[in-house]
PDB file of C-alpha atoms in Angstrom:
ATOM      1  CA  MET A   1      76.238 -64.683 -33.354  1.00  0.00           C
ATOM      2  CA  ILE A   2      73.184 -62.590 -33.968  1.00  0.00           C
ATOM      3  CA  GLU A   3      72.687 -61.557 -37.615  1.00  0.00           C
ATOM      4  CA  ILE A   4      70.093 -58.982 -38.878  1.00  0.00           C
ATOM      5  CA  ILE A   5      69.225 -59.144 -42.546  1.00  0.00           C
ATOM      6  CA  ASN A   6      67.015 -56.621 -44.376  1.00  0.00           C
ATOM      7  CA  ARG A   7      65.807 -58.108 -47.629  1.00  0.00           C
ATOM      8  CA  GLN A   8      63.087 -55.446 -48.269  1.00  0.00           C
ATOM      9  CA  THR A   9      63.491 -51.845 -49.204  1.00  0.00           C
ATOM     10  CA  ARG A  10      60.098 -50.303 -48.472  1.00  0.00           C
ATOM     11  CA  TYR A  11      60.624 -49.672 -44.719  1.00  0.00           C
ATOM     12  CA  TRP A  12      63.691 -48.562 -42.879  1.00  0.00           C
ATOM     13  CA  ILE A  13      64.887 -51.068 -40.279  1.00  0.00           C
ATOM     14  CA  ASN A  14      67.063 -50.077 -37.272  1.00  0.00           C
ATOM     15  CA  ARG A  15      69.278 -53.075 -37.266  1.00  0.00           C
ATOM     16  CA  ARG A  16      71.293 -52.154 -34.192  1.00  0.00           C
ATOM     17  CA  LYS A  17      67.936 -51.884 -32.253  1.00  0.00           C
ATOM     18  CA  PHE A  18      66.922 -55.453 -33.235  1.00  0.00           C
ATOM     19  CA  LYS A  19      70.384 -56.805 -32.601  1.00  0.00           C
ATOM     20  CA  ASN A  20      70.163 -55.351 -29.089  1.00  0.00           C
ATOM     21  CA  LEU A  21      66.669 -56.735 -28.575  1.00  0.00           C
ATOM     22  CA  LEU A  22      67.856 -60.222 -29.442  1.00  0.00           C
ATOM     23  CA  ARG A  23      70.857 -59.886 -27.242  1.00  0.00           C
ATOM     24  CA  ASP A  24      68.580 -58.889 -24.365  1.00  0.00           C
ATOM     25  CA  LEU A  25      66.413 -61.946 -25.017  1.00  0.00           C
ATOM     26  CA  VAL A  26      69.465 -64.206 -25.121  1.00  0.00           C
ATOM     27  CA  LYS A  27      70.672 -62.808 -21.811  1.00  0.00           C
ATOM     28  CA  ARG A  28      67.145 -62.999 -20.244  1.00  0.00           C
ATOM     29  CA  TYR A  29      66.877 -66.755 -21.217  1.00  0.00           C
ATOM     30  CA  ARG A  30      70.659 -67.397 -20.184  1.00  0.00           C
ATOM     31  CA  LEU A  31      71.586 -68.724 -23.702  1.00  0.00           C
ATOM     32  CA  LYS A  32      75.364 -68.957 -24.415  1.00  0.00           C
ATOM     33  CA  LYS A  33      76.068 -67.028 -27.628  1.00  0.00           C
ATOM     34  CA  PRO A  34      73.475 -68.793 -29.837  1.00  0.00           C
ATOM     35  CA  GLY A  35      73.328 -68.227 -33.573  1.00  0.00           C
ATOM     36  CA  ILE A  36      70.200 -66.345 -34.628  1.00  0.00           C
ATOM     37  CA  VAL A  37      69.280 -64.789 -37.910  1.00  0.00           C
ATOM     38  CA  LEU A  38      66.507 -62.261 -38.091  1.00  0.00           C
ATOM     39  CA  ALA A  39      65.354 -61.392 -41.539  1.00  0.00           C
ATOM     40  CA  PHE A  40      63.007 -58.717 -42.654  1.00  0.00           C
ATOM     41  CA  VAL A  41      61.340 -59.511 -45.982  1.00  0.00           C
ATOM     42  CA  GLY A  42      58.636 -58.453 -48.309  1.00  0.00           C
ATOM     43  CA  THR A  43      55.230 -59.931 -48.947  1.00  0.00           C
ATOM     44  CA  LYS A  44      56.094 -62.217 -51.761  1.00  0.00           C
ATOM     45  CA  THR A  45      59.037 -63.840 -49.825  1.00  0.00           C
ATOM     46  CA  ILE A  46      56.906 -64.410 -46.660  1.00  0.00           C
ATOM     47  CA  LYS A  47      54.103 -65.852 -48.744  1.00  0.00           C
ATOM     48  CA  LYS A  48      56.488 -68.293 -50.569  1.00  0.00           C
ATOM     49  CA  LEU A  49      57.956 -69.449 -47.188  1.00  0.00           C
ATOM     50  CA  ASN A  50      54.417 -69.824 -45.524  1.00  0.00           C
ATOM     51  CA  LYS A  51      53.358 -71.906 -48.526  1.00  0.00           C
ATOM     52  CA  LYS A  52      56.414 -74.072 -48.562  1.00  0.00           C
ATOM     53  CA  PHE A  53      56.721 -74.754 -44.914  1.00  0.00           C
ATOM     54  CA  LEU A  54      53.206 -74.377 -43.516  1.00  0.00           C
ATOM     55  CA  LYS A  55      51.181 -75.127 -46.644  1.00  0.00           C
ATOM     56  CA  ARG A  56      49.337 -71.837 -46.318  1.00  0.00           C
ATOM     57  CA  ASN A  57      49.081 -69.874 -49.540  1.00  0.00           C
ATOM     58  CA  ALA A  58      48.993 -66.409 -47.939  1.00  0.00           C
ATOM     59  CA  PRO A  59      51.355 -63.861 -46.473  1.00  0.00           C
ATOM     60  CA  THR A  60      51.859 -63.981 -42.676  1.00  0.00           C
ATOM     61  CA  ASP A  61      53.597 -61.641 -40.266  1.00  0.00           C
ATOM     62  CA  VAL A  62      56.291 -63.787 -38.714  1.00  0.00           C
ATOM     63  CA  LEU A  63      57.746 -67.300 -39.213  1.00  0.00           C
ATOM     64  CA  SER A  64      60.208 -69.120 -36.956  1.00  0.00           C
ATOM     65  CA  PHE A  65      62.433 -71.887 -37.965  1.00  0.00           C
ATOM     66  CA  PRO A  66      63.926 -73.386 -34.829  1.00  0.00           C
ATOM     67  CA  LEU A  67      67.034 -75.508 -35.176  1.00  0.00           C
ATOM     68  CA  GLY A  68      68.552 -75.827 -31.743  1.00  0.00           C
ATOM     69  CA  GLU A  69      71.628 -77.798 -32.675  1.00  0.00           C
ATOM     70  CA  THR A  70      75.321 -77.554 -32.159  1.00  0.00           C
ATOM     71  CA  SER A  71      77.451 -77.574 -35.180  1.00  0.00           C
ATOM     72  CA  ALA A  72      80.640 -79.478 -35.747  1.00  0.00           C
ATOM     73  CA  ASP A  73      82.698 -76.352 -34.696  1.00  0.00           C
ATOM     74  CA  GLY A  74      80.891 -76.289 -31.340  1.00  0.00           C
ATOM     75  CA  ASN A  75      78.603 -73.290 -31.999  1.00  0.00           C
ATOM     76  CA  PHE A  76      74.957 -73.518 -30.947  1.00  0.00           C
ATOM     77  CA  TYR A  77      72.509 -72.335 -33.620  1.00  0.00           C
ATOM     78  CA  LEU A  78      69.044 -71.469 -32.222  1.00  0.00           C
ATOM     79  CA  GLY A  79      67.295 -70.735 -35.574  1.00  0.00           C
ATOM     80  CA  ASP A  80      65.882 -68.194 -37.930  1.00  0.00           C
ATOM     81  CA  ILE A  81      63.135 -65.591 -37.554  1.00  0.00           C
ATOM     82  CA  VAL A  82      61.529 -64.141 -40.661  1.00  0.00           C
ATOM     83  CA  ILE A  83      59.336 -61.097 -40.457  1.00  0.00           C
ATOM     84  CA  SER A  84      57.268 -59.426 -43.175  1.00  0.00           C
ATOM     85  CA  ALA A  85      57.704 -55.673 -42.868  1.00  0.00           C
ATOM     86  CA  PRO A  86      54.634 -54.917 -45.059  1.00  0.00           C
ATOM     87  CA  GLN A  87      52.441 -57.211 -42.833  1.00  0.00           C
ATOM     88  CA  ALA A  88      53.801 -55.660 -39.786  1.00  0.00           C
ATOM     89  CA  PHE A  89      53.064 -52.145 -41.148  1.00  0.00           C
ATOM     90  CA  LYS A  90      49.492 -53.076 -41.823  1.00  0.00           C
ATOM     91  CA  GLN A  91      49.161 -54.465 -38.335  1.00  0.00           C
ATOM     92  CA  SER A  92      50.791 -51.448 -36.738  1.00  0.00           C
ATOM     93  CA  LEU A  93      48.064 -49.212 -38.326  1.00  0.00           C
ATOM     94  CA  HIS A  94      45.331 -51.526 -37.116  1.00  0.00           C
ATOM     95  CA  LEU A  95      46.688 -51.676 -33.590  1.00  0.00           C
ATOM     96  CA  GLU A  96      47.490 -47.970 -33.573  1.00  0.00           C
ATOM     97  CA  HIS A  97      51.125 -48.071 -32.707  1.00  0.00           C
ATOM     98  CA  GLY A  98      54.258 -47.585 -34.802  1.00  0.00           C
ATOM     99  CA  LEU A  99      55.847 -49.909 -37.182  1.00  0.00           C
ATOM    100  CA  GLU A 100      59.030 -50.322 -35.040  1.00  0.00           C
ATOM    101  CA  ARG A 101      57.042 -51.417 -32.049  1.00  0.00           C
ATOM    102  CA  GLU A 102      55.209 -54.070 -34.171  1.00  0.00           C
ATOM    103  CA  LEU A 103      58.382 -55.344 -35.516  1.00  0.00           C
ATOM    104  CA  GLU A 104      59.748 -55.587 -31.950  1.00  0.00           C
ATOM    105  CA  LEU A 105      56.611 -57.480 -30.871  1.00  0.00           C
ATOM    106  CA  LEU A 106      57.013 -59.884 -33.796  1.00  0.00           C
ATOM    107  CA  ALA A 107      60.654 -60.467 -33.106  1.00  0.00           C
ATOM    108  CA  ILE A 108      59.868 -61.419 -29.531  1.00  0.00           C
ATOM    109  CA  HIS A 109      57.151 -63.643 -30.716  1.00  0.00           C
ATOM    110  CA  GLY A 110      59.385 -65.382 -33.254  1.00  0.00           C
ATOM    111  CA  PHE A 111      62.145 -65.781 -30.541  1.00  0.00           C
ATOM    112  CA  LEU A 112      59.777 -67.392 -28.177  1.00  0.00           C
ATOM    113  CA  HIS A 113      58.905 -69.914 -30.872  1.00  0.00           C
ATOM    114  CA  LEU A 114      62.646 -70.601 -31.321  1.00  0.00           C
ATOM    115  CA  LEU A 115      62.808 -71.504 -27.710  1.00  0.00           C
ATOM    116  CA  GLY A 116      59.996 -74.081 -28.171  1.00  0.00           C
ATOM    117  CA  TYR A 117      56.986 -72.063 -26.910  1.00  0.00           C
ATOM    118  CA  GLU A 118      53.882 -72.752 -28.784  1.00  0.00           C
ATOM    119  CA  HIS A 119      50.413 -71.116 -28.809  1.00  0.00           C
ATOM    120  CA  GLU A 120      49.253 -72.969 -25.896  1.00  0.00           C
ATOM    121  CA  GLU A 121      48.657 -72.089 -22.201  1.00  0.00           C
ATOM    122  CA  GLY A 122      51.475 -69.928 -20.927  1.00  0.00           C
ATOM    123  CA  PHE A 123      52.703 -68.621 -24.300  1.00  0.00           C
ATOM    124  CA  GLU A 124      50.718 -65.259 -24.103  1.00  0.00           C
ATOM    125  CA  GLU A 125      51.754 -64.727 -20.472  1.00  0.00           C
ATOM    126  CA  GLU A 126      55.424 -65.211 -21.305  1.00  0.00           C
ATOM    127  CA  GLU A 127      55.189 -62.987 -24.270  1.00  0.00           C
ATOM    128  CA  GLU A 128      53.536 -60.213 -22.263  1.00  0.00           C
ATOM    129  CA  LYS A 129      56.115 -60.497 -19.458  1.00  0.00           C
ATOM    130  CA  ILE A 130      58.991 -60.218 -21.957  1.00  0.00           C
ATOM    131  CA  ARG A 131      57.322 -57.306 -23.702  1.00  0.00           C
ATOM    132  CA  ASN A 132      56.910 -55.244 -20.524  1.00  0.00           C
ATOM    133  CA  LEU A 133      60.568 -55.970 -19.571  1.00  0.00           C
ATOM    134  CA  LEU A 134      62.250 -55.180 -22.900  1.00  0.00           C
ATOM    135  CA  ILE A 135      60.048 -52.730 -24.846  1.00  0.00           C
ATOM    136  CA  LYS A 136      60.047 -49.170 -23.726  1.00  0.00           C
ATOM    137  CA  ASP A 137      57.041 -47.027 -24.640  1.00  0.00           C
TER     138      ASP A 137
END
C-alpha cells in the first residue's frame, strides 16, 4: 500500500502523481506491494525530525526512514519518506525548475534510500537513470 500524506498547506500537492511515481518505482525494482508512506510537511516538522533522528538542528529537504520488515499479517513495509515542501520550493527556485519536479526528484531520492542506497559510489548514477526513465520534462 502506498499512502501519500500532505501535512502542509502552503503548496498544492498532486497526490495522484506521487502515488503513480512510487508505483512506477515499485514496479521498476520488482517489489511486491510494499507499504510506503510519503509525507509532505512544513519547515518546523522537518527540522524537528532532522534534530531527533540525525541530530542536526536545521531543516532539510528529504528524510527517509527505511524499515524493510514484514509484519505479522504478512505485509512488507518498506518505510517512510518525508519531504519538506518549503525546502523543495527554495531549491526549485535555485535550480530553475518547478516545484513539482523538485518534489519528484526528492521522492526518488528518498525511495532509493529506502532501498538501502547511500551517498556512495553508484548512488548518483542510479538516481540519474531513474530520473530519466520516470520524469517527463
